[in-house]
Amino acid sequence: MPIQIEFRNVTKTYGSVSAVRDLSLSVCRGEFLTILGPSGSGKTTVLMLLAGFVAPTQGDIVITGKSVAAVPSYRRDQGIVFQNYALFPHLSVRRNLEFPLEMRGVKAADRTARVDRMLDRVHLKEFGERLPSQLSGGQQQRVALARALIADPPIFLLDEPLGALDRNLREQMQGEIKSLHKEFGSTTICVTHDQEEALTLSDRIVVMREGQIEQSDTPESLYDRPATRFVASFLGEANIFENPGFEVEADGAQSPGTVAMIRPERICIGAPGNSARADEDRRQSVPGVVADMIYAGPLRKYYVRVGSSMLVVREHVGSGQQIFKPNDDVRLDWLRSDVRFLANGR
Ligand SMILES: Nc1ncnc2c1ncn2[C@@H]1O[C@H](COP(=O)(O)OP(=O)(O)O)[C@@H](O)[C@H]1O
Ligand SMILES: [Mg+2]
């Protein structure tokens, strides 16, 4: 896919604060890119720069090969959705949806047809005449998505679009956003601090930290091969072996300046005297004592003291499993190939 959006060494400072620092990033046409990071890491600023609401202090933004430095935000042809919906409160749903079409000079009859189609698409056919205040949060957010997409923009920007919704609704809306992306094919950049949302939606995730990109990769690679401690701990849970009190074996040598890590679901828990596994020679096995067990629906989470470390083990609940209690002696084991090394980072 050809590159559609390029940030070239973009910096944005506010007084002494660098919201975005020397950031370079390319986004392909049709890609679904998520920007993930803690609060204050510069995610919104990246979107604001792309939308043209703020100008870079340094560097350039290029869309389909042309610098947009001189293009005002209303001419950038982007659909934008914010967390707080930003619907026009005094206009009906239908009028809210018509607005971007009017701005682009679409004729009245054509507007009506497109609004009808869009209302139907986001399951709000019966709600066209209501005001935003007469809708639930989820419905308002559907209107906001519909309004951003109705003019078929080549670029679709979302800033924490589901932050205000409760968990069930959020999952449902994630599915909706994904299917809208498939249908409309717009290049989509979604900002979130919610790792689950990022993993579910994206072709690629960019992890930001203090105005810079820490790592960028597919959800699977990022989760499976985080490059730094920051990424490993921000995206999922990680057991990081720092002076663990026993030797961590790994396939291949550990490079200097790195620390070993294993994901909780890669560790198996069993009774101390369990018979050897078939792939014993590829595993490391350590004795431990259960400190705590938390039952969380489909998962059981154990905290196990091993040497001077506390390891987290996550197990899918299944039938016929032995369940351990605090103070039980156990044996933990994992594939040496599941141990990763992390840079300590900045
Ligand atoms: N208009 C502004 N004026 C001053 N500082 C700002 C402004 N916008 C953002 N910042 C600062 O820039 C940094 C990044 O902010 P932001 O991009 O909103 O982060 P995020 O969306 O990741 O939470 C923060 O330290 C924030 O306080
Ligand atoms: Mg933000």
CSV table of C-alpha atoms and ligand atoms in Angstrom, one decimal:
chain,number,residue,atom,x,y,z
A,1,MET,CA,0.0,0.0,0.0
A,2,PRO,CA,1.3,3.5,-0.8
A,3,ILE,CA,2.1,5.9,2.0
A,4,GLN,CA,-0.6,8.5,2.5
A,5,ILE,CA,0.5,10.4,5.6
A,6,GLU,CA,4.0,11.3,6.7
A,7,PHE,CA,5.2,13.1,9.8
A,8,ARG,CA,8.7,14.3,9.0
A,9,ASN,CA,10.7,15.2,12.2
A,10,VAL,CA,7.7,17.0,13.7
A,11,THR,CA,8.1,18.9,17.0
A,12,LYS,CA,5.4,20.8,18.8
A,13,THR,CA,6.3,22.8,21.8
A,14,TYR,CA,4.1,24.7,24.2
A,15,GLY,CA,6.4,27.1,26.1
A,16,SER,CA,8.9,24.8,27.7
A,17,VAL,CA,6.8,21.6,27.2
A,18,SER,CA,7.6,19.5,24.1
A,19,ALA,CA,4.2,17.8,23.5
A,20,VAL,CA,5.7,16.0,20.4
A,21,ARG,CA,9.4,15.7,19.9
A,22,ASP,CA,11.1,15.0,16.5
A,23,LEU,CA,8.4,12.6,15.5
A,24,SER,CA,8.6,10.7,12.2
A,25,LEU,CA,5.8,8.4,11.1
A,26,SER,CA,4.4,7.1,7.9
A,27,VAL,CA,0.9,5.8,7.5
A,28,CYS,CA,-0.3,3.7,4.5
A,29,ARG,CA,-3.5,4.2,2.6
A,30,GLY,CA,-6.3,2.3,4.2
A,31,GLU,CA,-4.3,1.4,7.3
A,32,PHE,CA,-5.8,1.3,10.8
A,33,LEU,CA,-3.2,2.8,13.0
A,34,THR,CA,-3.6,3.2,16.8
A,35,ILE,CA,-1.6,5.6,18.8
A,36,LEU,CA,-1.3,4.2,22.3
A,37,GLY,CA,0.3,5.9,25.3
A,38,PRO,CA,-0.3,7.2,28.8
A,39,SER,CA,-2.0,10.5,29.5
A,40,GLY,CA,0.2,13.4,28.5
A,41,SER,CA,2.4,11.4,26.0
A,42,GLY,CA,1.4,13.6,23.1
A,43,LYS,CA,-1.3,11.5,21.4
A,44,THR,CA,-3.9,14.2,21.0
A,45,THR,CA,-1.2,16.6,19.8
A,46,VAL,CA,-0.3,14.3,16.9
A,47,LEU,CA,-4.0,14.2,15.8
A,48,MET,CA,-4.3,18.0,16.2
A,49,LEU,CA,-1.2,18.5,14.1
A,50,LEU,CA,-2.6,16.2,11.4
A,51,ALA,CA,-6.0,17.8,11.5
A,52,GLY,CA,-4.4,21.3,11.2
A,53,PHE,CA,-5.8,22.6,14.5
A,54,VAL,CA,-2.2,23.3,15.6
A,55,ALA,CA,0.9,23.9,13.5
A,56,PRO,CA,4.2,22.2,14.0
A,57,THR,CA,7.0,24.2,15.7
A,58,GLN,CA,9.4,22.3,13.5
A,59,GLY,CA,9.2,19.7,10.8
A,60,ASP,CA,6.6,19.0,8.2
A,61,ILE,CA,3.4,16.9,7.6
A,62,VAL,CA,2.9,15.5,4.1
A,63,ILE,CA,-0.3,14.0,2.8
A,64,THR,CA,-0.3,12.1,-0.5
A,65,GLY,CA,3.1,13.6,-1.3
A,66,LYS,CA,2.3,17.3,-0.5
A,67,SER,CA,3.1,19.4,2.5
A,68,VAL,CA,-0.1,20.5,4.2
A,69,ALA,CA,1.7,23.3,6.1
A,70,ALA,CA,-0.4,25.9,4.2
A,71,VAL,CA,-3.7,23.9,4.1
A,72,PRO,CA,-6.2,25.1,6.7
A,73,SER,CA,-8.0,22.4,8.7
A,74,TYR,CA,-11.4,22.8,7.0
A,75,ARG,CA,-9.7,22.0,3.6
A,76,ARG,CA,-7.9,18.8,4.8
A,77,ASP,CA,-10.9,16.6,4.1
A,78,GLN,CA,-10.7,14.5,7.3
A,79,GLY,CA,-13.5,13.0,9.4
A,80,ILE,CA,-12.8,13.6,13.1
A,81,VAL,CA,-14.4,12.1,16.2
A,82,PHE,CA,-13.6,13.2,19.7
A,83,GLN,CA,-14.3,11.6,23.0
A,84,ASN,CA,-16.9,14.2,24.0
A,85,TYR,CA,-18.9,13.7,20.7
A,86,ALA,CA,-19.0,17.4,19.8
A,87,LEU,CA,-22.3,17.1,18.1
A,88,PHE,CA,-24.3,20.3,17.5
A,89,PRO,CA,-26.6,20.3,20.5
A,90,HIS,CA,-29.3,22.5,18.9
A,91,LEU,CA,-29.5,20.4,15.7
A,92,SER,CA,-31.4,17.1,15.2
A,93,VAL,CA,-29.4,14.0,14.4
A,94,ARG,CA,-30.4,14.3,10.8
A,95,ARG,CA,-29.2,17.9,10.6
A,96,ASN,CA,-26.0,17.0,12.3
A,97,LEU,CA,-25.4,14.4,9.6
A,98,GLU,CA,-26.3,16.8,6.8
A,99,PHE,CA,-23.9,19.5,7.9
A,100,PRO,CA,-20.7,18.1,6.5
A,101,LEU,CA,-22.5,17.3,3.2
A,102,GLU,CA,-23.8,20.9,3.0
A,103,MET,CA,-20.3,22.2,3.6
A,104,ARG,CA,-19.2,20.2,0.6
A,105,GLY,CA,-22.0,21.5,-1.6
A,106,VAL,CA,-23.9,18.3,-1.9
A,107,LYS,CA,-27.5,18.9,-3.3
A,108,ALA,CA,-30.5,18.6,-0.9
A,109,ALA,CA,-32.0,15.5,-2.5
A,110,ASP,CA,-28.7,13.7,-2.5
A,111,ARG,CA,-28.1,14.8,1.1
A,112,THR,CA,-31.4,13.2,2.2
A,113,ALA,CA,-30.6,9.9,0.6
A,114,ARG,CA,-27.1,9.8,2.1
A,115,VAL,CA,-28.3,10.7,5.5
A,116,ASP,CA,-31.0,8.0,5.3
A,117,ARG,CA,-28.4,5.4,4.3
A,118,MET,CA,-26.0,6.4,7.0
A,119,LEU,CA,-28.8,6.4,9.7
A,120,ASP,CA,-29.7,2.9,8.6
A,121,ARG,CA,-26.0,1.9,8.7
A,122,VAL,CA,-25.5,3.0,12.3
A,123,HIS,CA,-28.8,1.6,13.5
A,124,LEU,CA,-30.4,5.0,14.2
A,125,LYS,CA,-33.2,5.0,11.5
A,126,GLU,CA,-35.8,5.9,14.1
A,127,PHE,CA,-33.8,8.7,15.7
A,128,GLY,CA,-33.3,11.2,12.9
A,129,GLU,CA,-35.5,13.9,14.4
A,130,ARG,CA,-34.1,13.7,18.0
A,131,LEU,CA,-31.7,16.1,19.5
A,132,PRO,CA,-28.3,14.8,20.8
A,133,SER,CA,-29.5,15.3,24.4
A,134,GLN,CA,-32.3,12.9,23.8
A,135,LEU,CA,-29.9,10.0,23.0
A,136,SER,CA,-27.8,7.7,25.1
A,137,GLY,CA,-24.0,8.0,25.2
A,138,GLY,CA,-23.6,5.1,22.8
A,139,GLN,CA,-26.2,6.5,20.4
A,140,GLN,CA,-24.5,9.9,20.4
A,141,GLN,CA,-21.2,8.3,19.6
A,142,ARG,CA,-22.8,6.5,16.7
A,143,VAL,CA,-24.0,9.8,15.4
A,144,ALA,CA,-20.5,11.2,15.8
A,145,LEU,CA,-19.0,8.3,13.8
A,146,ALA,CA,-21.7,8.7,11.1
A,147,ARG,CA,-21.1,12.4,10.8
A,148,ALA,CA,-17.4,11.9,10.5
A,149,LEU,CA,-17.8,9.4,7.8
A,150,ILE,CA,-20.8,10.6,5.8
A,151,ALA,CA,-18.7,12.7,3.4
A,152,ASP,CA,-16.5,9.6,2.7
A,153,PRO,CA,-13.2,11.3,3.9
A,154,PRO,CA,-10.0,9.7,2.9
A,155,ILE,CA,-8.7,10.2,6.4
A,156,PHE,CA,-10.6,9.3,9.6
A,157,LEU,CA,-9.3,10.5,13.0
A,158,LEU,CA,-10.6,9.3,16.3
A,159,ASP,CA,-9.4,10.7,19.7
A,160,GLU,CA,-10.4,8.4,22.6
A,161,PRO,CA,-13.7,7.8,20.9
A,162,LEU,CA,-15.0,5.2,23.4
A,163,GLY,CA,-13.5,6.6,26.6
A,164,ALA,CA,-16.9,7.8,27.9
A,165,LEU,CA,-18.7,4.5,27.4
A,166,ASP,CA,-19.1,1.5,29.7
A,167,ARG,CA,-17.3,-1.7,29.0
A,168,ASN,CA,-20.0,-3.7,27.2
A,169,LEU,CA,-20.9,-0.8,25.0
A,170,ARG,CA,-17.2,-0.1,24.3
A,171,GLU,CA,-16.7,-3.6,23.0
A,172,GLN,CA,-19.8,-3.3,20.8
A,173,MET,CA,-18.6,0.0,19.4
A,174,GLN,CA,-15.1,-1.3,18.8
A,175,GLY,CA,-16.8,-3.9,16.5
A,176,GLU,CA,-18.7,-1.1,14.9
A,177,ILE,CA,-15.6,1.1,14.3
A,178,LYS,CA,-13.8,-1.9,12.8
A,179,SER,CA,-16.6,-2.7,10.4
A,180,LEU,CA,-17.0,1.0,9.4
A,181,HIS,CA,-13.3,1.0,8.6
A,182,LYS,CA,-13.6,-2.0,6.4
A,183,GLU,CA,-16.6,-0.6,4.6
A,184,PHE,CA,-15.3,3.0,4.0
A,185,GLY,CA,-11.7,2.1,3.7
A,186,SER,CA,-10.5,5.5,5.1
A,187,THR,CA,-7.0,5.6,6.5
A,188,THR,CA,-7.8,5.6,10.2
A,189,ILE,CA,-5.8,6.9,13.1
A,190,CYS,CA,-7.2,6.2,16.5
A,191,VAL,CA,-5.8,7.6,19.7
A,192,THR,CA,-6.3,5.6,22.9
A,193,HIS,CA,-4.8,4.9,26.3
A,194,ASP,CA,-6.8,1.6,26.4
A,195,GLN,CA,-4.5,-1.3,25.4
A,196,GLU,CA,-7.3,-3.7,24.7
A,197,GLU,CA,-8.8,-1.3,22.3
A,198,ALA,CA,-5.5,-0.9,20.5
A,199,LEU,CA,-4.9,-4.6,20.3
A,200,THR,CA,-8.4,-5.3,19.0
A,201,LEU,CA,-8.7,-2.6,16.4
A,202,SER,CA,-5.4,-2.0,14.8
A,203,ASP,CA,-3.3,-3.1,11.9
A,204,ARG,CA,-0.4,-1.3,13.6
A,205,ILE,CA,0.1,0.3,17.0
A,206,VAL,CA,2.4,3.2,17.7
A,207,VAL,CA,3.3,3.4,21.4
A,208,MET,CA,4.1,6.9,22.5
A,209,ARG,CA,6.0,8.1,25.5
A,210,GLU,CA,6.9,11.7,26.4
A,211,GLY,CA,6.2,13.0,22.9
A,212,GLN,CA,8.2,10.3,21.1
A,213,ILE,CA,7.5,7.0,19.5
A,214,GLU,CA,8.8,4.2,21.8
A,215,GLN,CA,7.9,1.4,19.4
A,216,SER,CA,5.7,0.7,16.4
A,217,ASP,CA,4.5,-2.7,15.2
A,218,THR,CA,1.6,-5.0,14.6
A,219,PRO,CA,-0.4,-5.8,17.7
A,220,GLU,CA,0.9,-9.3,17.9
A,221,SER,CA,4.6,-8.4,17.4
A,222,LEU,CA,4.3,-5.6,19.9
A,223,TYR,CA,2.8,-7.8,22.5
A,224,ASP,CA,5.0,-10.8,21.8
A,225,ARG,CA,8.3,-8.9,21.2
A,226,PRO,CA,8.2,-5.6,23.1
A,227,ALA,CA,11.5,-3.8,22.8
A,228,THR,CA,11.5,-1.9,26.0
A,229,ARG,CA,10.3,-2.3,29.6
A,230,PHE,CA,7.9,0.6,29.0
A,231,VAL,CA,6.2,-1.2,26.1
A,232,ALA,CA,6.2,-4.6,27.9
A,233,SER,CA,4.5,-3.1,31.0
A,234,PHE,CA,2.2,-0.7,29.2
A,235,LEU,CA,0.8,-3.3,26.7
A,236,GLY,CA,-0.3,-6.2,28.9
A,237,GLU,CA,1.3,-7.6,32.0
A,238,ALA,CA,5.0,-8.6,32.2
A,239,ASN,CA,7.1,-10.5,34.7
A,240,ILE,CA,10.4,-8.7,34.6
A,241,PHE,CA,13.3,-10.5,36.1
A,242,GLU,CA,15.5,-8.1,37.9
A,243,ASN,CA,17.8,-9.8,40.4
A,244,PRO,CA,15.3,-12.6,40.6
A,245,GLY,CA,17.5,-14.8,42.9
A,246,PHE,CA,17.8,-17.6,40.4
A,247,GLU,CA,19.3,-17.8,36.9
A,248,VAL,CA,17.0,-17.2,34.1
A,249,GLU,CA,17.8,-19.5,31.2
A,250,ALA,CA,17.1,-18.4,27.7
A,251,ASP,CA,17.7,-19.4,24.1
A,252,GLY,CA,20.6,-17.2,22.9
A,253,ALA,CA,22.7,-14.9,24.9
A,254,GLN,CA,21.4,-11.9,26.8
A,255,SER,CA,22.8,-8.7,25.4
A,256,PRO,CA,24.2,-6.2,27.9
A,257,GLY,CA,21.8,-3.5,29.2
A,258,THR,CA,18.8,-5.8,28.8
A,259,VAL,CA,16.5,-7.4,31.3
A,260,ALA,CA,14.6,-10.7,30.9
A,261,MET,CA,10.8,-10.8,30.7
A,262,ILE,CA,8.1,-13.4,30.4
A,263,ARG,CA,4.3,-13.0,29.9
A,264,PRO,CA,2.1,-14.4,32.7
A,265,GLU,CA,0.2,-16.7,30.3
A,266,ARG,CA,3.5,-18.3,29.2
A,267,ILE,CA,4.1,-19.8,32.6
A,268,CYS,CA,2.6,-23.1,33.6
A,269,ILE,CA,1.8,-23.9,37.2
A,270,GLY,CA,1.7,-27.4,38.7
A,271,ALA,CA,2.3,-29.5,41.8
A,272,PRO,CA,6.0,-29.9,42.8
A,273,GLY,CA,6.2,-33.7,42.1
A,274,ASN,CA,4.5,-33.6,38.6
A,275,SER,CA,6.0,-35.9,36.1
A,276,ALA,CA,8.4,-34.6,33.4
A,277,ARG,CA,6.9,-33.0,30.3
A,278,ALA,CA,7.6,-34.2,26.8
A,279,ASP,CA,9.5,-31.0,26.0
A,280,GLU,CA,11.3,-30.9,29.3
A,281,ASP,CA,14.7,-30.1,27.7
A,282,ARG,CA,13.3,-26.9,26.3
A,283,ARG,CA,11.9,-25.7,29.6
A,284,GLN,CA,13.1,-24.0,32.7
A,285,SER,CA,11.4,-25.2,35.9
A,286,VAL,CA,11.6,-23.5,39.3
A,287,PRO,CA,10.0,-24.2,42.7
A,288,GLY,CA,7.7,-21.6,44.2
A,289,VAL,CA,5.2,-20.9,46.9
A,290,VAL,CA,1.7,-19.5,46.1
A,291,ALA,CA,1.2,-16.1,47.7
A,292,ASP,CA,-2.2,-15.4,46.3
A,293,MET,CA,-4.8,-16.5,43.8
A,294,ILE,CA,-7.4,-14.4,42.1
A,295,TYR,CA,-10.3,-15.9,40.3
A,296,ALA,CA,-11.4,-13.6,37.4
A,297,GLY,CA,-14.1,-15.5,35.4
A,298,PRO,CA,-12.4,-17.2,32.6
A,299,LEU,CA,-8.9,-16.7,34.1
A,300,ARG,CA,-7.1,-17.6,37.3
A,301,LYS,CA,-4.2,-15.4,38.3
A,302,TYR,CA,-1.6,-16.7,40.7
A,303,TYR,CA,1.0,-14.7,42.5
A,304,VAL,CA,3.9,-17.0,43.2
A,305,ARG,CA,7.0,-16.3,45.2
A,306,VAL,CA,10.1,-17.7,43.5
A,307,GLY,CA,13.5,-16.8,45.0
A,308,SER,CA,13.3,-13.1,45.7
A,309,SER,CA,10.7,-12.5,42.9
A,310,MET,CA,7.0,-12.5,42.8
A,311,LEU,CA,5.8,-13.9,39.5
A,312,VAL,CA,2.4,-13.5,38.0
A,313,VAL,CA,0.9,-16.6,36.3
A,314,ARG,CA,-2.2,-16.5,34.3
A,315,GLU,CA,-4.1,-19.7,33.6
A,316,HIS,CA,-7.3,-20.2,31.6
A,317,VAL,CA,-9.9,-21.9,33.8
A,318,GLY,CA,-10.6,-25.4,32.5
A,319,SER,CA,-12.0,-28.6,33.9
A,320,GLY,CA,-9.8,-31.0,35.8
A,321,GLN,CA,-7.3,-28.4,36.8
A,322,GLN,CA,-5.6,-28.5,40.1
A,323,ILE,CA,-6.3,-25.3,42.0
A,324,PHE,CA,-3.7,-24.0,44.4
A,325,LYS,CA,-4.1,-22.0,47.5
A,326,PRO,CA,-1.8,-19.5,49.3
A,327,ASN,CA,1.2,-21.3,50.9
A,328,ASP,CA,1.0,-24.3,48.6
A,329,ASP,CA,4.3,-25.4,47.1
A,330,VAL,CA,4.2,-25.4,43.4
A,331,ARG,CA,6.4,-25.8,40.4
A,332,LEU,CA,6.5,-23.2,37.6
A,333,ASP,CA,7.8,-23.9,34.2
A,334,TRP,CA,8.1,-22.2,30.9
A,335,LEU,CA,9.7,-22.6,27.5
A,336,ARG,CA,13.1,-20.9,27.4
A,337,SER,CA,12.1,-19.5,24.0
A,338,ASP,CA,9.3,-17.5,25.6
A,339,VAL,CA,11.8,-15.5,27.6
A,340,ARG,CA,12.3,-12.0,25.9
A,341,PHE,CA,14.9,-9.4,26.6
A,342,LEU,CA,14.0,-5.8,27.0
A,343,ALA,CA,16.0,-2.6,26.8
A,344,ASN,CA,15.7,-0.5,29.8
A,345,GLY,CA,14.8,2.4,27.5
A,346,ARG,CA,15.1,6.1,28.0
B,1,LIG,N1,-2.7,23.8,24.3
B,1,LIG,C1,-1.7,23.4,25.1
B,1,LIG,N2,-1.0,24.3,25.9
B,1,LIG,C2,-0.1,23.9,26.7
B,1,LIG,N3,0.3,22.6,26.9
B,1,LIG,C3,-0.3,21.7,26.1
B,1,LIG,C4,-1.4,22.0,25.2
B,1,LIG,N4,-1.8,20.9,24.7
B,1,LIG,C5,-1.1,19.9,25.2
B,1,LIG,N5,-0.2,20.3,26.1
B,1,LIG,C6,0.8,19.5,26.8
B,1,LIG,O1,1.5,18.6,25.9
B,1,LIG,C7,1.6,17.4,26.4
B,1,LIG,C8,0.9,16.3,25.6
B,1,LIG,O2,-0.5,16.5,25.6
B,1,LIG,P1,-1.5,15.7,24.8
B,1,LIG,O3,-1.1,15.6,23.3
B,1,LIG,O4,-2.9,16.2,25.1
B,1,LIG,O5,-1.3,14.2,25.4
B,1,LIG,P2,-2.3,12.9,25.4
B,1,LIG,O6,-3.3,13.1,24.4
B,1,LIG,O7,-1.4,11.8,25.1
B,1,LIG,O8,-2.8,12.8,26.8
B,1,LIG,C9,1.1,17.4,27.9
B,1,LIG,O9,2.2,17.7,28.7
B,1,LIG,C10,0.1,18.6,27.8
B,1,LIG,O10,0.0,19.2,29.1
B,2,MG,MG,-5.5,13.1,24.6
